Short mmCIF file of C-alpha atoms and ligand atoms in Angstrom, two decimals:
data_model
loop_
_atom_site.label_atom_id
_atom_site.label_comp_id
_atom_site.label_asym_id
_atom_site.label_seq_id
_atom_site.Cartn_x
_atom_site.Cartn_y
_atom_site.Cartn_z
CA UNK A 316 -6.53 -9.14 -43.00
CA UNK A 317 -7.53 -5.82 -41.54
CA UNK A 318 -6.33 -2.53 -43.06
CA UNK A 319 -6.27 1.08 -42.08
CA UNK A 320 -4.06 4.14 -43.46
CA UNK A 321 -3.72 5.61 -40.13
CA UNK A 322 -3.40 3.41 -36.71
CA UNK A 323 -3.72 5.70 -33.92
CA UNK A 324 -2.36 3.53 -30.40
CA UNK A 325 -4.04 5.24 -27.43
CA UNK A 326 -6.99 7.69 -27.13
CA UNK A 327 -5.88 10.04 -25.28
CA UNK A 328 -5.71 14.00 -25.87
CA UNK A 329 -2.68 12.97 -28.62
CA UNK A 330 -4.14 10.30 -29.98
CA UNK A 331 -7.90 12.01 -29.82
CA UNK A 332 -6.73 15.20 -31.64
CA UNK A 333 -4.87 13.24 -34.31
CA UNK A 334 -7.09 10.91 -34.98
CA UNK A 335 -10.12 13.64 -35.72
CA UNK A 336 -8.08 16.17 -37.70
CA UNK A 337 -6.97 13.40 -39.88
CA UNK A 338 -10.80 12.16 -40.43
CA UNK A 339 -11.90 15.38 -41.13
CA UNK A 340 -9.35 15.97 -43.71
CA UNK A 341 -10.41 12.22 -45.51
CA UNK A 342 -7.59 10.11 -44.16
CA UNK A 343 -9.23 6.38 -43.40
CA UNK A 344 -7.68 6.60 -39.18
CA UNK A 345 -8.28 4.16 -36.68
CA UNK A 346 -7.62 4.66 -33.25
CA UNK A 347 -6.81 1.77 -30.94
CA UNK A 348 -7.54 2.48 -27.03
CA UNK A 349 -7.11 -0.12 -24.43
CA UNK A 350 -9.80 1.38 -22.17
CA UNK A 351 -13.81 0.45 -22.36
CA UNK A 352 -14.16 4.42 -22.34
CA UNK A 353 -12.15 7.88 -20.84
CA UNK A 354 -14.01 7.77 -17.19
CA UNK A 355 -10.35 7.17 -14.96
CA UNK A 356 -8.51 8.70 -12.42
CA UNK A 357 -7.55 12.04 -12.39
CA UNK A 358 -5.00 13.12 -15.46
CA UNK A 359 -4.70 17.14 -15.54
CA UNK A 360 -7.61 19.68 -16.18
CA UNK A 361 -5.98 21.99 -17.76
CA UNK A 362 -6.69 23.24 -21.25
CA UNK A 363 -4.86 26.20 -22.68
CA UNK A 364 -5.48 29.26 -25.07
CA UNK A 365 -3.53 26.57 -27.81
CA UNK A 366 -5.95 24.26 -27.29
CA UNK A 367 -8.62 26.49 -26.80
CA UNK A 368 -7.97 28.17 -30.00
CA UNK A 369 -7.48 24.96 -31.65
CA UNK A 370 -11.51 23.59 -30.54
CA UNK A 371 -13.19 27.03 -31.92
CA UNK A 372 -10.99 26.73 -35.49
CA UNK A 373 -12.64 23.37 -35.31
CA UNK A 374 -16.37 24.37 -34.81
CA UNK A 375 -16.33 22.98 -31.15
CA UNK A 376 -16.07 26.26 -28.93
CA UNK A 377 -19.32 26.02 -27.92
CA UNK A 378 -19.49 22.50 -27.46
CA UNK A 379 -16.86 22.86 -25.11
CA UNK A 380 -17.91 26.30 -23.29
CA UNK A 381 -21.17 24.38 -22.23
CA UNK A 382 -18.79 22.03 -20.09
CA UNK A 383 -18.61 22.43 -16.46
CA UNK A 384 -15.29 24.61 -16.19
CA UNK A 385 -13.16 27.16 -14.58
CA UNK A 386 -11.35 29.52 -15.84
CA UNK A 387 -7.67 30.37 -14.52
CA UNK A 388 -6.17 33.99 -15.78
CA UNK A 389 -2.35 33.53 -14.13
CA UNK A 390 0.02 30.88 -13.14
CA UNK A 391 2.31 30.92 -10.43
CA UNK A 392 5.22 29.55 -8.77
CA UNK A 393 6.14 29.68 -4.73
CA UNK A 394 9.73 31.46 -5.81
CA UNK A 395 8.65 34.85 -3.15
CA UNK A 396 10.80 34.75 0.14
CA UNK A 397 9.93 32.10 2.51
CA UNK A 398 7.84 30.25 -0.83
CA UNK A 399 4.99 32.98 -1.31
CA UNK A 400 3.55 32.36 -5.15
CA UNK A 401 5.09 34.62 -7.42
CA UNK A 402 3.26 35.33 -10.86
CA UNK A 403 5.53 33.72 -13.59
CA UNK A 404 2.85 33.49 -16.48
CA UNK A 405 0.15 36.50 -17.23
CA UNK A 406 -1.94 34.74 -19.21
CA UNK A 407 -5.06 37.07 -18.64
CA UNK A 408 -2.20 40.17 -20.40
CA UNK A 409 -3.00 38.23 -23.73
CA UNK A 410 -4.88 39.85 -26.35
CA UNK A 411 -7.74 37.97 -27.71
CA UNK A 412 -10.82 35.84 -25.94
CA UNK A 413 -8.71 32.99 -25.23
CA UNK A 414 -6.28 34.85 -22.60
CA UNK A 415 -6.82 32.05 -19.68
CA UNK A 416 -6.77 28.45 -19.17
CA UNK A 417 -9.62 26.29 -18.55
CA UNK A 418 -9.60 23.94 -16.16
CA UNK A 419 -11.91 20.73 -17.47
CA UNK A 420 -11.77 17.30 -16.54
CA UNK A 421 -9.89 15.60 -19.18
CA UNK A 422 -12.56 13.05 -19.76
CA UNK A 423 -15.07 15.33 -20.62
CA UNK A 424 -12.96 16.56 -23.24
CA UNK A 425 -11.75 13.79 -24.36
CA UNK A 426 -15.51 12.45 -24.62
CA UNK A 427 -16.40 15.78 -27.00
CA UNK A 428 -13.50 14.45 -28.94
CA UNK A 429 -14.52 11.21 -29.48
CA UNK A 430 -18.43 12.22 -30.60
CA UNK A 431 -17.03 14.90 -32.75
CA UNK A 432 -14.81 12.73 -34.62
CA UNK A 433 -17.45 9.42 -34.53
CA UNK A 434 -19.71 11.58 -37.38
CA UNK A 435 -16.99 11.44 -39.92
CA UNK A 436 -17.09 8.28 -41.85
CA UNK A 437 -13.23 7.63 -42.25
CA UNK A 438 -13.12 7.77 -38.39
CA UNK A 439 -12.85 4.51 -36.19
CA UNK A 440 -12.44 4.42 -32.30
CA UNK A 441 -11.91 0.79 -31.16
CA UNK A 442 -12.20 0.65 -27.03
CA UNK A 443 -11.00 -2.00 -25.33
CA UNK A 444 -8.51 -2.95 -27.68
CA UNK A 445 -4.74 -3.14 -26.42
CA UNK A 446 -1.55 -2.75 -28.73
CA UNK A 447 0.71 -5.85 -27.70
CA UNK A 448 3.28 -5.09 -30.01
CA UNK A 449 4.42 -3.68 -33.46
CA UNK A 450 4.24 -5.76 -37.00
CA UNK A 451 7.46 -5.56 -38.85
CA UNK A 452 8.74 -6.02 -42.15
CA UNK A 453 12.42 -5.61 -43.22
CA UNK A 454 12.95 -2.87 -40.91
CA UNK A 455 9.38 -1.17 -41.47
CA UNK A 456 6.26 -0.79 -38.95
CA UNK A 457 3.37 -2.05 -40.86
CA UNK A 458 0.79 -1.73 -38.00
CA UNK A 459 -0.03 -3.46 -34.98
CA UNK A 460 -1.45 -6.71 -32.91
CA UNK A 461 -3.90 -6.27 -30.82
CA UNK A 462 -5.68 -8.11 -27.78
CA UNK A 463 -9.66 -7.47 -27.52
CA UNK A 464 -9.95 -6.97 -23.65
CA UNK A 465 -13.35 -8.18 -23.58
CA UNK A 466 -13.41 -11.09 -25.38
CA UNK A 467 -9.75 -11.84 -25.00
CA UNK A 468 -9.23 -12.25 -28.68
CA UNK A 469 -6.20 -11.22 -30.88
CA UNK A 470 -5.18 -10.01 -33.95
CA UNK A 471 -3.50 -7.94 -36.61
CA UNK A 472 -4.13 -4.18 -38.43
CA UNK A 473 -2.18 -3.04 -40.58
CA UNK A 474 -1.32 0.21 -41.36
CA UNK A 475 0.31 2.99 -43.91
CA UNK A 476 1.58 4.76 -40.38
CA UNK A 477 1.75 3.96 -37.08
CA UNK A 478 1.37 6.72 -34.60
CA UNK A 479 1.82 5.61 -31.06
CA UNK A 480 0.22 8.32 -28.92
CA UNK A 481 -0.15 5.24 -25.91
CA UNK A 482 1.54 7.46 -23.06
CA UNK A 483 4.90 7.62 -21.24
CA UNK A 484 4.62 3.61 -20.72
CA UNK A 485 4.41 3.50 -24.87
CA UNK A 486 5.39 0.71 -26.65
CA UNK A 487 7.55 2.06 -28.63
CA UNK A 488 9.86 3.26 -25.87
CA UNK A 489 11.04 -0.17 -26.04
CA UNK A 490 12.47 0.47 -29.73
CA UNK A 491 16.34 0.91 -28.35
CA UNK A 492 17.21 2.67 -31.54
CA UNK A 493 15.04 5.74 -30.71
CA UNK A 494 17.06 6.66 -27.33
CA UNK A 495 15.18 7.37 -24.16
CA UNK A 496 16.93 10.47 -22.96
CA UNK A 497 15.44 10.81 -19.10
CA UNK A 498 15.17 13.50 -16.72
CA UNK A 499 16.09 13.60 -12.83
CA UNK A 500 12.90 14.88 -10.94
CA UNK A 501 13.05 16.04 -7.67
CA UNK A 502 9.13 14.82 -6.68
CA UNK A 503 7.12 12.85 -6.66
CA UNK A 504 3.17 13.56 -6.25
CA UNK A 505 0.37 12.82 -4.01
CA UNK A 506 -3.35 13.19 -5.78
CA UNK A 507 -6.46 13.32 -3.56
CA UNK A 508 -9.68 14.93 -2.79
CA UNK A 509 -11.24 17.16 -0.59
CA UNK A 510 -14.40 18.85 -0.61
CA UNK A 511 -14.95 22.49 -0.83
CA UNK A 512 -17.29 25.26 0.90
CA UNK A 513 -18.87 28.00 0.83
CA UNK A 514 -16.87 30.82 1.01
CA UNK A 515 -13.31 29.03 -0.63
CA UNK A 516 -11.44 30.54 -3.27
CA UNK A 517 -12.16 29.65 -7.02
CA UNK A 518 -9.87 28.17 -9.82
CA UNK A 519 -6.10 27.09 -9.01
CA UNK A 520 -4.62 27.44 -5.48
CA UNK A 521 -1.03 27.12 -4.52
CA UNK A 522 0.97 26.95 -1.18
CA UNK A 523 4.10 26.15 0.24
CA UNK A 524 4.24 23.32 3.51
CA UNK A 525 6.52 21.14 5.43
CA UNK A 526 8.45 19.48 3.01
CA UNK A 527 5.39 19.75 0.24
CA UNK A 528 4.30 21.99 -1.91
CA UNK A 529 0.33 21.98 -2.72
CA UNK A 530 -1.75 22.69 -6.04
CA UNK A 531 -5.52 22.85 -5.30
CA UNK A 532 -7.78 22.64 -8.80
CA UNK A 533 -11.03 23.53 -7.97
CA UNK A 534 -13.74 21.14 -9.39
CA UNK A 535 -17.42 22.55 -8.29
CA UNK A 536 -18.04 20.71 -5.35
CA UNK A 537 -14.38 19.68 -4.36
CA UNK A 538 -11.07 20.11 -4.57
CA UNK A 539 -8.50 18.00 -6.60
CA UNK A 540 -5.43 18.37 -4.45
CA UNK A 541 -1.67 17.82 -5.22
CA UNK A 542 0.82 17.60 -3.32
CA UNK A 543 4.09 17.47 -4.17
CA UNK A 544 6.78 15.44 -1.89
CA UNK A 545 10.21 14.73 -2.41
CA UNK A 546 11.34 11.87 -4.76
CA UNK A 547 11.15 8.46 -3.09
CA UNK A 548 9.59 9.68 -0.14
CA UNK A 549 6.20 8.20 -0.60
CA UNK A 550 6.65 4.93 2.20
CA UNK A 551 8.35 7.13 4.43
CA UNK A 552 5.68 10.30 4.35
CA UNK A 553 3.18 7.61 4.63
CA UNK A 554 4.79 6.10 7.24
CA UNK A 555 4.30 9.49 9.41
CA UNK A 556 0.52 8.83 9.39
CA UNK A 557 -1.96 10.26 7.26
CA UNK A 558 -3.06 12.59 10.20
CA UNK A 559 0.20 14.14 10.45
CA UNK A 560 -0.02 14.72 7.10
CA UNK A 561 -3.65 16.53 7.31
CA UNK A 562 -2.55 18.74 9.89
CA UNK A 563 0.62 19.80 7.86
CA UNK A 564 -1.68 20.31 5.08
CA UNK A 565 -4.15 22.09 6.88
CA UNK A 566 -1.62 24.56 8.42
CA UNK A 567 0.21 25.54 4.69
CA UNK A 568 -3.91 26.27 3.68
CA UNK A 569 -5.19 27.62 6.96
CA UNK A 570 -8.37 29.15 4.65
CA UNK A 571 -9.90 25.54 4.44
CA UNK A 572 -9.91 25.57 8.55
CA UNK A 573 -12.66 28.25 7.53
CA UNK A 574 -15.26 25.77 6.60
CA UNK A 575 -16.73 24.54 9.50
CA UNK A 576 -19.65 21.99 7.44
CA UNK A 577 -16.74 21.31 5.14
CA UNK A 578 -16.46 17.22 5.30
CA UNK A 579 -13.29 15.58 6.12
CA UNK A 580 -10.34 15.13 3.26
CA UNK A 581 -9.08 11.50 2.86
CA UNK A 582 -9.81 9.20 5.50
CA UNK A 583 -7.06 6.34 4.27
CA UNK A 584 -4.16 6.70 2.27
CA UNK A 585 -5.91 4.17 -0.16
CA UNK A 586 -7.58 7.67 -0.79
CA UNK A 587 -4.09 9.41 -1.53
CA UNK A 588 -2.92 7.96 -5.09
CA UNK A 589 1.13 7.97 -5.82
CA UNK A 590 2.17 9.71 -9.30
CA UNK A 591 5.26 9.02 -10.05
CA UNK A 592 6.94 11.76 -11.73
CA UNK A 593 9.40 11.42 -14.73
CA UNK A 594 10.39 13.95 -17.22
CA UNK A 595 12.27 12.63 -20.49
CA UNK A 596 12.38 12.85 -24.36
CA UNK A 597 12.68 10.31 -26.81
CA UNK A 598 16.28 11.11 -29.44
CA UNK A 599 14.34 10.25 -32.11
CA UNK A 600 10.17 10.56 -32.48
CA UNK A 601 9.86 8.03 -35.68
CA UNK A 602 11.43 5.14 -37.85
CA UNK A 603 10.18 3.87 -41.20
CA UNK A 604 6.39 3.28 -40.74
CA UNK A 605 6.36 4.85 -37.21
CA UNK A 606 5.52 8.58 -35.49
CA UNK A 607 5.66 8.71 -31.85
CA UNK A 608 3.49 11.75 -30.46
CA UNK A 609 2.41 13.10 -27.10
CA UNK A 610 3.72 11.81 -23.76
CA UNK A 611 4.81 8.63 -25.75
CA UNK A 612 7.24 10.81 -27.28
CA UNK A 613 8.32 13.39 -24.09
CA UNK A 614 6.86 12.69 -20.96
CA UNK A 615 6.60 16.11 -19.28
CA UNK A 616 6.68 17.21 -15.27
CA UNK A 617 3.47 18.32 -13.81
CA UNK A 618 5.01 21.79 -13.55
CA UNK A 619 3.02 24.69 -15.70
CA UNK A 620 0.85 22.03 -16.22
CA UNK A 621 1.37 21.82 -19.68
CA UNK A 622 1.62 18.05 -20.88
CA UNK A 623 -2.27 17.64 -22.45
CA UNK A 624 -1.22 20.98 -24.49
CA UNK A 625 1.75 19.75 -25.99
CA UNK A 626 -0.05 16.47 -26.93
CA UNK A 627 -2.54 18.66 -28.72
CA UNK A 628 -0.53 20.49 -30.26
CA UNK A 629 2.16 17.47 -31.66
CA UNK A 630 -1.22 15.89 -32.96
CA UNK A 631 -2.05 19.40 -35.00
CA UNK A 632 1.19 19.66 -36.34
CA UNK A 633 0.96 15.75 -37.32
CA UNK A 634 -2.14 16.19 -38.84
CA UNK A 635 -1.12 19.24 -40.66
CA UNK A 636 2.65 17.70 -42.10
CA UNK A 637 0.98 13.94 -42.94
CA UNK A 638 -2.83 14.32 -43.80
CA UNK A 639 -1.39 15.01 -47.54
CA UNK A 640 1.15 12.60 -47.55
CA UNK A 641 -1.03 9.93 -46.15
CA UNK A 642 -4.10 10.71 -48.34
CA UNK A 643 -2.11 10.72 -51.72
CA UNK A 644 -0.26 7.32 -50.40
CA UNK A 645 3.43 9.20 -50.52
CA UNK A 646 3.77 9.58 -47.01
CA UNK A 647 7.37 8.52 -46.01
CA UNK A 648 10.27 9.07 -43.60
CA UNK A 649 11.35 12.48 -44.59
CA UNK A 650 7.40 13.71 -43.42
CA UNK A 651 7.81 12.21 -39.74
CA UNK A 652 10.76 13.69 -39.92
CA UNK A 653 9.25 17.01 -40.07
CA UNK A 654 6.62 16.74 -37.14
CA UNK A 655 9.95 16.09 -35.20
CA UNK A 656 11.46 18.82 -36.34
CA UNK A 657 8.80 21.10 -35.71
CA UNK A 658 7.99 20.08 -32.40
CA UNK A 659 11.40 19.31 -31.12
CA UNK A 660 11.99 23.48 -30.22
CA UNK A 661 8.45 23.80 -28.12
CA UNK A 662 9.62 20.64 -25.87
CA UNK A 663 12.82 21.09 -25.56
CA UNK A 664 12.55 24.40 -24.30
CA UNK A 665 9.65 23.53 -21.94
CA UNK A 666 11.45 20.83 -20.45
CA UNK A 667 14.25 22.86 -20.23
CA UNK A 668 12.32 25.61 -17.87
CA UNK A 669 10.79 22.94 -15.99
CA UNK A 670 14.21 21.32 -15.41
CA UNK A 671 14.87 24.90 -13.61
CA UNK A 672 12.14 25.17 -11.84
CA UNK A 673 12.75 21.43 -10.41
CA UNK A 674 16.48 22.44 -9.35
CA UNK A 675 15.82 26.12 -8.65
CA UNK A 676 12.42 26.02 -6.98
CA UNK A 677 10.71 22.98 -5.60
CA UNK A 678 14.13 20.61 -4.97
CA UNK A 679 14.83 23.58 -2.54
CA UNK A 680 11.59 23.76 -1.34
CA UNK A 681 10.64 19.95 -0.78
CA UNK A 682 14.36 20.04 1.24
CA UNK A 683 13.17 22.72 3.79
CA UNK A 684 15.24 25.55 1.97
CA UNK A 685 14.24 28.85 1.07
CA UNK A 686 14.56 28.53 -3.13
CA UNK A 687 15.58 31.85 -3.47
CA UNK A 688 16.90 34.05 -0.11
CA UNK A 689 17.14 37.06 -3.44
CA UNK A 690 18.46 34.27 -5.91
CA UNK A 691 18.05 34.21 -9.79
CA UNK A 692 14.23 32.84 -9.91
CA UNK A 693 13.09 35.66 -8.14
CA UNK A 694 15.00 38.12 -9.86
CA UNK A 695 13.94 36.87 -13.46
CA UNK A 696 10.52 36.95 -11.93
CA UNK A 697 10.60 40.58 -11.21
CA UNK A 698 12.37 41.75 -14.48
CA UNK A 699 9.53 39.90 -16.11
CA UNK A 700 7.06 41.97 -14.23
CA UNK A 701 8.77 45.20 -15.01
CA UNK A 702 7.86 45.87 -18.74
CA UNK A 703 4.30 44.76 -20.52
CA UNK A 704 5.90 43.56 -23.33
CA UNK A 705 8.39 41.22 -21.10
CA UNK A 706 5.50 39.82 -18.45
CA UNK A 707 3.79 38.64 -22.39
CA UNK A 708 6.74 36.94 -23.22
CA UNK A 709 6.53 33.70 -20.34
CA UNK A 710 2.42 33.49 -20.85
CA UNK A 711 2.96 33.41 -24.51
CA UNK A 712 5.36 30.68 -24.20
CA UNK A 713 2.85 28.76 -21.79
CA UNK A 714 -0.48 29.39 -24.01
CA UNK A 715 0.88 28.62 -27.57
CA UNK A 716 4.71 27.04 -27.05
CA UNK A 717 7.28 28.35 -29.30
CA UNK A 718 4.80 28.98 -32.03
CA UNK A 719 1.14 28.07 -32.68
CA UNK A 720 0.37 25.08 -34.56
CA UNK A 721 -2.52 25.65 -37.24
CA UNK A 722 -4.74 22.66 -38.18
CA UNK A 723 -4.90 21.29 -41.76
CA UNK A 724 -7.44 23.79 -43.98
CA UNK A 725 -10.25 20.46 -44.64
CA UNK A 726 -10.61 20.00 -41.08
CA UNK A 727 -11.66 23.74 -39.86
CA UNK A 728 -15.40 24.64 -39.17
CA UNK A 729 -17.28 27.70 -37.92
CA UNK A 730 -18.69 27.67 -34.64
CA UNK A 731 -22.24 26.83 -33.68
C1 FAD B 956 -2.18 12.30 -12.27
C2 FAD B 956 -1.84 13.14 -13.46
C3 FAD B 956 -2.13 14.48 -13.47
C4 FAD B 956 -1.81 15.28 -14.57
N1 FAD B 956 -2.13 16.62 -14.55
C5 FAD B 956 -1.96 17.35 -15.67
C6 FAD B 956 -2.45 18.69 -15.75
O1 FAD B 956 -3.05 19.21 -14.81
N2 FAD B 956 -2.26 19.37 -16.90
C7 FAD B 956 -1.64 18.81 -17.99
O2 FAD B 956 -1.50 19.48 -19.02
N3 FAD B 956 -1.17 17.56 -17.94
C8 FAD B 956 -1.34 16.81 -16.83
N4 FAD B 956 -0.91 15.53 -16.79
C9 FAD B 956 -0.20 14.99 -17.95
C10 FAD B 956 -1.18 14.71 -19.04
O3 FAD B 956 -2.22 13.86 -18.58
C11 FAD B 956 -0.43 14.06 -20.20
O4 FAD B 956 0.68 14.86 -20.57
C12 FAD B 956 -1.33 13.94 -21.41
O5 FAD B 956 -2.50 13.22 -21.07
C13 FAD B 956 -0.58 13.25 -22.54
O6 FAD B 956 -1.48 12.91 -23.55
P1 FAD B 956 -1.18 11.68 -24.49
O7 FAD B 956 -2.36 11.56 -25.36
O8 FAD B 956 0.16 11.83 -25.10
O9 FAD B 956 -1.05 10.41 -23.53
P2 FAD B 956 -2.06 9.82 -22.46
O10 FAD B 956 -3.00 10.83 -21.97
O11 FAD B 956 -1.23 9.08 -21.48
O12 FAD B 956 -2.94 8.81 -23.31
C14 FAD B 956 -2.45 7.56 -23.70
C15 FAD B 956 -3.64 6.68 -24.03
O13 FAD B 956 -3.15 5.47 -24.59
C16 FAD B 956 -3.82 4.39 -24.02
N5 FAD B 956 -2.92 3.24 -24.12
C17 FAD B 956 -1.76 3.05 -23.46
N6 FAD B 956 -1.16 1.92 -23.85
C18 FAD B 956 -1.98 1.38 -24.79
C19 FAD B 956 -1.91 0.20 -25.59
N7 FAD B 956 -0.89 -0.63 -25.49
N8 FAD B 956 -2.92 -0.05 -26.46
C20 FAD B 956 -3.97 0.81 -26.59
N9 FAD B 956 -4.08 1.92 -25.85
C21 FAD B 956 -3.09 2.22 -24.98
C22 FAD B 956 -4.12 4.83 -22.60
O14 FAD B 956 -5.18 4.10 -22.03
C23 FAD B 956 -4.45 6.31 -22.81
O15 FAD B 956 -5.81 6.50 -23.07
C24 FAD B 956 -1.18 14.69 -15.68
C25 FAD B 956 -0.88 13.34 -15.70
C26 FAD B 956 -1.22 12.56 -14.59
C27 FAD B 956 -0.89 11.07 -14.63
#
């Protein structure tokens, strides 16, 4: 029978973060990913001051400052009469070297990850191994089954903990007694590509369109584009044509009409790829011999950005509230209790501004109406501008959450 202390489901930023804090600190951790490696479609860029804090307590900030990045010092939100971007989030005000986010293809950083935690002998990534479903024993998790995707072989690990970090299709969202609270979303998003030229802006680029609102992240040599488009709407937009589209695009960004060697954007909507947004929380993160971190645990809109963060972060404040516990063999329900506890306040509250931004900002905006015409938004947004100490407050909130999370002591390192 195979044993671990810690089985991590799902290598991604969550799952990543936990499962190398919890090496470093001794704990025996194996991390189950269903992939062959971290190489897929585009899943967010953006890293924050948190998480940028987090890699240089950990020894990795130069590691990660040699990766090919850009660095973003504000963020904004299309709440200005007729949808011009309106700074909601100063982050560049901060004190400290960390006062911007950096926008890094997640694979690359979940790669660094993966190496980082690979030298510590208690560490064990398993790729290409899918969670089918939970073992259980009067009432208690006591690890997992598996399916090996390349030989197409099963079995069992068992575990101290489980800690599904496996995304917003997790596993154990079908556990009815932890209570799926969801979310209504107003969009949904389209994700596709378009080179750049010389001569376009740098870093993150926003605008307002026909029923779509756009978020350009600049990657070197193109653009990663979003656009967002009312919920549902995806058979009908595409039913418009993709050149109708273009053009639509093209007029809300006239600056790319400025490239005249730039090469054309999507040529099929096989090129455009449908996210489906959904925002929701589960009512409870854990039961006896389970933690639920990460998306698997709140899956967050794409607005501010923010959902790799808070999956960092619930991993540090895992690691921090279990690596005792799980190394002395006491770890119980009252100490998953606590990394809901702690957490609960940071998502809460950012799903709570994000549910205001969907009703007060882009639900408007994706229907054709001005968000605002001197509404609340755009009032807020000013006060917040008025005072130093006030225009801190929202980029405070968006680089570290309702307070920082610090990393166990054993797993910190210098730099270099
Ligand atoms: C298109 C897109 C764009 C996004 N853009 C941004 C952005 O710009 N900024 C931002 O902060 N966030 C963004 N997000 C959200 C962000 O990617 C997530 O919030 C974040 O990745 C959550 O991390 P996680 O580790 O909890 O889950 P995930 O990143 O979803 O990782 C889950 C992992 O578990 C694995 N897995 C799933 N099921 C199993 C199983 N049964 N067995 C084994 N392994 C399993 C998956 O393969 C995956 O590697 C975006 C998401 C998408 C889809």
């Amino acid at each position: 029978m195979e044993r671990t202390t810690c089985c991590v489901v799902g290598g991604g930023p969550a799952g990543m973060v936990l499962g190398l804090l919890l090496a470093r600190t001794g704990v025996e951790v194996t991390v189950l990913e269903k992939h062959g490696d971290f190489l897929r479609d585009f899943r967010g860029d953006t890293v924050h001051p948190s998480t940028l804090r987090l890699l240089d307590d950990l020894g990795l900030a130069d590691r990660f400052a040699a990766l090919p990045q850009r660095h973003v010092h504000s963020i904004q939100l299309p709440i200005g009469r007729g949808g011009e971007l309106f700074t909601v989030g100063e982050i560049g005000s901060l004190p400290g070297k960390y006062n911007y986010v950096a926008m890094v293809p997640q694979w690359d950083l979940l790669d660094l990850l993966a190496d980082e935690a690979n030298r510590e002998p208690t560490f064990q990534l398993r790729t290409n191994t899918e969670v089918t479903s939970f073992l259980m024993e009067r009432g208690r998790v006591t690890g997992v089954r598996y399916r090996d995707r390349t030989s197409g072989s099963t079995g069992e690990l068992r575990a101290t903990l489980t800690v599904a970090c496996d995304g917003r299709g997790s596993l154990a969202r079908d556990l009815p007694e932890l209570g799926l609270q969801e979310f209504a979303c107003p969009m949904d998003v389209w994700w596709f590509r378009l080179p750049r030229a010389e001569g376009d802006p740098q870093g993150l680029v926003g605008n307002v369109g026909e029923r779509f609102l756009t978020a350009m992240i600049d990657r070197g040599d193109y653009w990663q584009c979003a656009a967002l488009i009312p919920k549902g709407a995806d058979a009908t937009c595409r039913a418009e044509g993709l050149d109708r589209f273009l053009a639509a695009f093209t007029e809300a960004t006239p600056w790319i009409r400025r490239g005249p060697d730039r090469e054309p954007g999507p040529r099929s909507w096989d090129e455009v790829k449908l996210l489906n947004v959904r925002m929701d929380r589960l009512r409870r993160w854990h039961r006896p011999g389970l933690l639920c971190i990460g998306d698997a645990a709140h899956a967050m809109s794409p607005v501010f950005g923010i959902g790799i963060n808070l999956a960092v972060e619930d991993a540090v404040a895992a690691a921090r509230y279990l690596a005792g516990p799980l190394r002395e063999g006491t770890v119980g329900l009252a100490d998953v209790r606590a990394v809901q506890r702690r957490r609960w306040p940071t998502t809460v509250a950012t799903q709570g501004l994000q549910r205001i931004a969907h009703a007060r900002v882009i639900g408007p905006l994706l229907q054709g109406r001005s968000p605002v015409a001197g509404g609340e938004p755009l009032r807020l947004a000013q006060v917040l501008t008025k005072a130093p100490w006030l225009k801190r407050a929202p980029a405070y909130f968006l680089a570290y959450g309702a307070g920082r999370e610090r990393p166990p002591a054993e797993s910190l390192r210098s730099s270099g």
